[in-house]
Amino acid sequence: MKVLIAEDDRVSSLLLEKLLGGLGHEVVTVANGAEAIEQLTRKDDLQVVISDWIMPVVDGIQLCRHIRARENAPYVYVIVVTARRGRKRYLEALDAGADDFIAKPIDAEELSARLRVAERILGLQTEMKQLHGLLSICAYCKNIRERDDTWVPIEQYVSRRAHTIFSHGICPGCAARHFKEWSAQNRPGRPAGRKKGRGKPPEK
């Protein structure tokens, strides 16, 4: 992923950059929240921000609020880093819009695990946007193309992403076209007293 580090302490910034580079991430570093905002304005492909809480000019909490206040911008996963611990500070970071909170000194394995969580969540965000965006759908069978160029039924595609269970029925328009006798018998205003077995569309 593309990760932005906002850290005013040069040693901590270099250590974090080395850890992230070793995990295979592409890293951009800045010295405070104001510079982070500038980078986010210039680049729309930054996926994760790891920000120190205490920084000059714009601190980590102010940076979080700025990121969450942006409109029509890609979602950015924010991890706030601080040497201070406590439930109150944790809740303050979450209320400001942080997705996660990690304490100093940073443990490499813990950071790696938290970034895997970020990657999963950002992946889900992308898939949900696809559901609201342009999908490749076959004009004949109505199957949908996956990212690996396989084609799957629309029910399978949606249920994998939205945990939706489909129930199948027949809309009035299709009933009128394909089951004309049944449609005529069940039209509004028809007197009661239909013959037994005539109230359902025929089996296909």
Short mmCIF file of C-alpha atoms in Angstrom, two decimals:
data_model
loop_
_atom_site.label_atom_id
_atom_site.label_comp_id
_atom_site.label_asym_id
_atom_site.label_seq_id
_atom_site.Cartn_x
_atom_site.Cartn_y
_atom_site.Cartn_z
CA MET A 1 0.00 0.00 0.00
CA LYS A 2 0.98 3.66 -0.26
CA VAL A 3 1.55 4.92 3.29
CA LEU A 4 2.03 8.49 4.49
CA ILE A 5 4.04 8.91 7.70
CA ALA A 6 3.50 12.17 9.64
CA GLU A 7 6.16 12.28 12.37
CA ASP A 8 8.19 15.26 13.59
CA ASP A 9 10.87 13.16 15.29
CA ARG A 10 13.43 12.31 12.61
CA VAL A 11 14.69 9.12 14.29
CA SER A 12 11.16 7.75 14.79
CA SER A 13 10.27 8.65 11.21
CA LEU A 14 13.30 6.83 9.80
CA LEU A 15 12.63 3.76 11.94
CA LEU A 16 8.99 3.64 10.85
CA GLU A 17 9.95 4.15 7.21
CA LYS A 18 12.40 1.24 7.44
CA LEU A 19 9.78 -1.03 9.03
CA LEU A 20 7.19 -0.21 6.37
CA GLY A 21 9.66 -0.59 3.53
CA GLY A 22 10.62 -4.02 4.86
CA LEU A 23 6.94 -5.00 4.77
CA GLY A 24 6.75 -4.03 1.10
CA HIS A 25 4.84 -0.76 1.41
CA GLU A 26 5.58 2.43 -0.53
CA VAL A 27 6.29 5.25 1.93
CA VAL A 28 6.02 9.06 1.89
CA THR A 29 7.27 10.96 4.98
CA VAL A 30 6.40 14.43 6.29
CA ALA A 31 7.31 16.29 9.49
CA ASN A 32 3.87 17.53 10.64
CA GLY A 33 0.15 17.50 9.98
CA ALA A 34 0.21 20.55 7.72
CA GLU A 35 2.65 18.85 5.36
CA ALA A 36 0.50 15.71 5.51
CA ILE A 37 -2.55 17.70 4.42
CA GLU A 38 -0.55 19.13 1.51
CA GLN A 39 0.48 15.62 0.40
CA LEU A 40 -3.09 14.35 0.65
CA THR A 41 -4.26 17.27 -1.46
CA ARG A 42 -1.65 16.60 -4.15
CA LYS A 43 -1.91 12.80 -4.19
CA ASP A 44 -5.14 10.81 -4.30
CA ASP A 45 -3.49 7.39 -4.11
CA LEU A 46 -2.33 7.49 -0.47
CA GLN A 47 -4.18 4.70 1.29
CA VAL A 48 -2.90 4.80 4.88
CA VAL A 49 -1.78 7.64 7.15
CA ILE A 50 0.33 6.81 10.21
CA SER A 51 0.45 10.00 12.28
CA ASP A 52 2.12 10.95 15.53
CA TRP A 53 -0.28 12.57 17.98
CA ILE A 54 1.97 15.44 19.14
CA MET A 55 3.33 17.46 16.21
CA PRO A 56 3.93 21.16 15.48
CA VAL A 57 1.59 23.28 13.31
CA VAL A 58 -1.12 20.59 12.92
CA ASP A 59 -1.19 17.64 15.34
CA GLY A 60 -2.43 14.12 14.71
CA ILE A 61 -5.96 14.72 16.00
CA GLN A 62 -6.40 17.83 13.86
CA LEU A 63 -5.09 15.85 10.89
CA CYS A 64 -7.67 13.11 11.53
CA ARG A 65 -10.50 15.65 11.59
CA HIS A 66 -9.28 17.21 8.36
CA ILE A 67 -9.13 13.83 6.60
CA ARG A 68 -12.65 12.89 7.67
CA ALA A 69 -14.04 16.30 6.68
CA ARG A 70 -12.93 15.94 3.06
CA GLU A 71 -15.67 15.42 0.49
CA ASN A 72 -15.49 13.23 -2.62
CA ALA A 73 -12.06 11.91 -1.61
CA PRO A 74 -10.90 8.26 -1.46
CA TYR A 75 -11.13 6.69 1.98
CA VAL A 76 -7.84 6.88 3.92
CA TYR A 77 -7.13 4.52 6.81
CA VAL A 78 -5.65 6.48 9.74
CA ILE A 79 -3.46 5.06 12.51
CA VAL A 80 -2.54 7.45 15.35
CA VAL A 81 0.72 6.87 17.21
CA THR A 82 1.48 8.19 20.70
CA ALA A 83 3.67 7.53 23.72
CA ARG A 84 0.78 8.39 26.03
CA ARG A 85 -1.62 5.64 26.95
CA GLY A 86 -5.09 5.58 28.43
CA ARG A 87 -8.71 4.94 27.54
CA LYS A 88 -9.53 8.65 27.31
CA ARG A 89 -6.88 9.30 24.67
CA TYR A 90 -7.87 6.19 22.75
CA LEU A 91 -11.50 7.34 22.60
CA GLU A 92 -10.45 10.88 21.65
CA ALA A 93 -8.50 9.54 18.67
CA LEU A 94 -11.44 7.40 17.52
CA ASP A 95 -13.86 10.32 17.91
CA ALA A 96 -11.57 12.44 15.72
CA GLY A 97 -11.81 9.85 12.95
CA ALA A 98 -8.86 7.54 13.57
CA ASP A 99 -9.31 3.92 12.51
CA ASP A 100 -6.66 2.54 14.83
CA PHE A 101 -4.35 3.54 17.67
CA ILE A 102 -0.87 2.24 18.40
CA ALA A 103 1.46 3.08 21.28
CA LYS A 104 5.16 3.91 21.21
CA PRO A 105 7.61 2.26 21.07
CA ILE A 106 6.15 0.62 17.97
CA ASP A 107 6.39 -3.15 17.81
CA ALA A 108 7.14 -4.36 14.26
CA GLU A 109 4.87 -7.44 14.45
CA GLU A 110 1.98 -5.43 15.90
CA LEU A 111 2.35 -2.80 13.19
CA SER A 112 2.40 -5.48 10.50
CA ALA A 113 -0.81 -7.03 11.88
CA ARG A 114 -2.57 -3.67 12.04
CA LEU A 115 -1.60 -2.89 8.45
CA ARG A 116 -3.03 -6.23 7.32
CA VAL A 117 -6.31 -5.17 8.94
CA ALA A 118 -6.09 -1.85 7.09
CA GLU A 119 -5.53 -3.68 3.81
CA ARG A 120 -8.57 -5.89 4.33
CA ILE A 121 -10.80 -2.94 5.18
CA LEU A 122 -9.60 -0.88 2.22
CA GLY A 123 -10.20 -3.91 -0.01
CA LEU A 124 -13.79 -4.12 1.21
CA GLN A 125 -14.20 -0.40 0.56
CA THR A 126 -13.06 -0.93 -3.03
CA GLU A 127 -15.44 -3.85 -3.55
CA MET A 128 -18.39 -1.89 -2.18
CA LYS A 129 -17.58 1.00 -4.53
CA GLN A 130 -17.63 -1.47 -7.40
CA LEU A 131 -21.16 -2.46 -6.40
CA HIS A 132 -22.18 1.19 -6.77
CA GLY A 133 -20.11 1.78 -9.88
CA LEU A 134 -19.72 0.31 -13.35
CA LEU A 135 -19.87 -3.49 -13.57
CA SER A 136 -19.21 -5.67 -16.62
CA ILE A 137 -22.35 -7.74 -17.08
CA CYS A 138 -23.10 -10.19 -19.90
CA ALA A 139 -25.95 -8.97 -22.11
CA TYR A 140 -27.25 -12.55 -22.51
CA CYS A 141 -26.79 -14.58 -19.33
CA LYS A 142 -26.39 -11.56 -16.97
CA ASN A 143 -23.27 -12.99 -15.32
CA ILE A 144 -20.80 -10.44 -13.88
CA ARG A 145 -17.07 -10.34 -14.56
CA GLU A 146 -14.77 -10.62 -11.55
CA ARG A 147 -11.38 -8.90 -11.34
CA ASP A 148 -9.64 -12.13 -12.38
CA ASP A 149 -11.76 -12.20 -15.60
CA THR A 150 -13.96 -15.07 -14.41
CA TRP A 151 -17.72 -14.70 -14.87
CA VAL A 152 -20.13 -15.50 -12.02
CA PRO A 153 -23.92 -15.26 -11.53
CA ILE A 154 -25.07 -11.91 -10.21
CA GLU A 155 -26.45 -13.55 -7.04
CA GLN A 156 -23.02 -15.03 -6.26
CA TYR A 157 -21.24 -11.74 -6.96
CA VAL A 158 -23.45 -9.68 -4.66
CA SER A 159 -23.77 -12.24 -1.84
CA ARG A 160 -19.98 -12.53 -1.53
CA ARG A 161 -19.66 -8.79 -0.96
CA ALA A 162 -22.84 -7.73 0.79
CA HIS A 163 -23.81 -10.95 2.67
CA THR A 164 -27.17 -10.83 0.90
CA ILE A 165 -29.40 -13.89 0.57
CA PHE A 166 -31.54 -13.89 -2.59
CA SER A 167 -35.12 -15.12 -2.80
CA HIS A 168 -36.58 -15.52 -6.27
CA GLY A 169 -40.04 -14.52 -7.39
CA ILE A 170 -41.84 -13.34 -10.53
CA CYS A 171 -42.59 -9.66 -11.06
CA PRO A 172 -46.04 -8.67 -12.41
CA GLY A 173 -44.60 -7.74 -15.82
CA CYS A 174 -42.97 -11.16 -16.35
CA ALA A 175 -46.04 -12.92 -15.00
CA ALA A 176 -48.18 -11.09 -17.57
CA ARG A 177 -45.82 -12.04 -20.42
CA HIS A 178 -44.98 -15.63 -19.54
CA PHE A 179 -48.05 -16.79 -17.57
CA LYS A 180 -50.92 -15.01 -19.27
CA GLU A 181 -53.66 -17.35 -17.97
CA TRP A 182 -52.49 -17.02 -14.38
CA SER A 183 -52.12 -13.26 -14.73
CA ALA A 184 -55.66 -12.90 -16.06
CA GLN A 185 -57.08 -14.97 -13.21
CA ASN A 186 -55.22 -12.91 -10.59
CA ARG A 187 -55.78 -9.41 -12.00
CA PRO A 188 -57.28 -6.81 -9.60
CA GLY A 189 -61.08 -6.79 -9.49
CA ARG A 190 -61.58 -10.42 -10.57
CA PRO A 191 -64.42 -12.04 -8.54
CA ALA A 192 -63.48 -14.62 -5.94
CA GLY A 193 -64.16 -18.33 -6.45
CA ARG A 194 -61.36 -19.43 -8.74
CA LYS A 195 -61.09 -23.14 -9.37
CA LYS A 196 -58.75 -25.12 -7.18
CA GLY A 197 -55.17 -25.25 -8.46
CA ARG A 198 -55.62 -22.26 -10.78
CA GLY A 199 -54.17 -19.58 -8.42
CA LYS A 200 -50.47 -20.25 -9.03
CA PRO A 201 -48.36 -19.89 -12.16
CA PRO A 202 -47.55 -23.20 -13.86
CA GLU A 203 -44.30 -24.98 -13.14
CA LYS A 204 -41.55 -24.22 -15.67
#
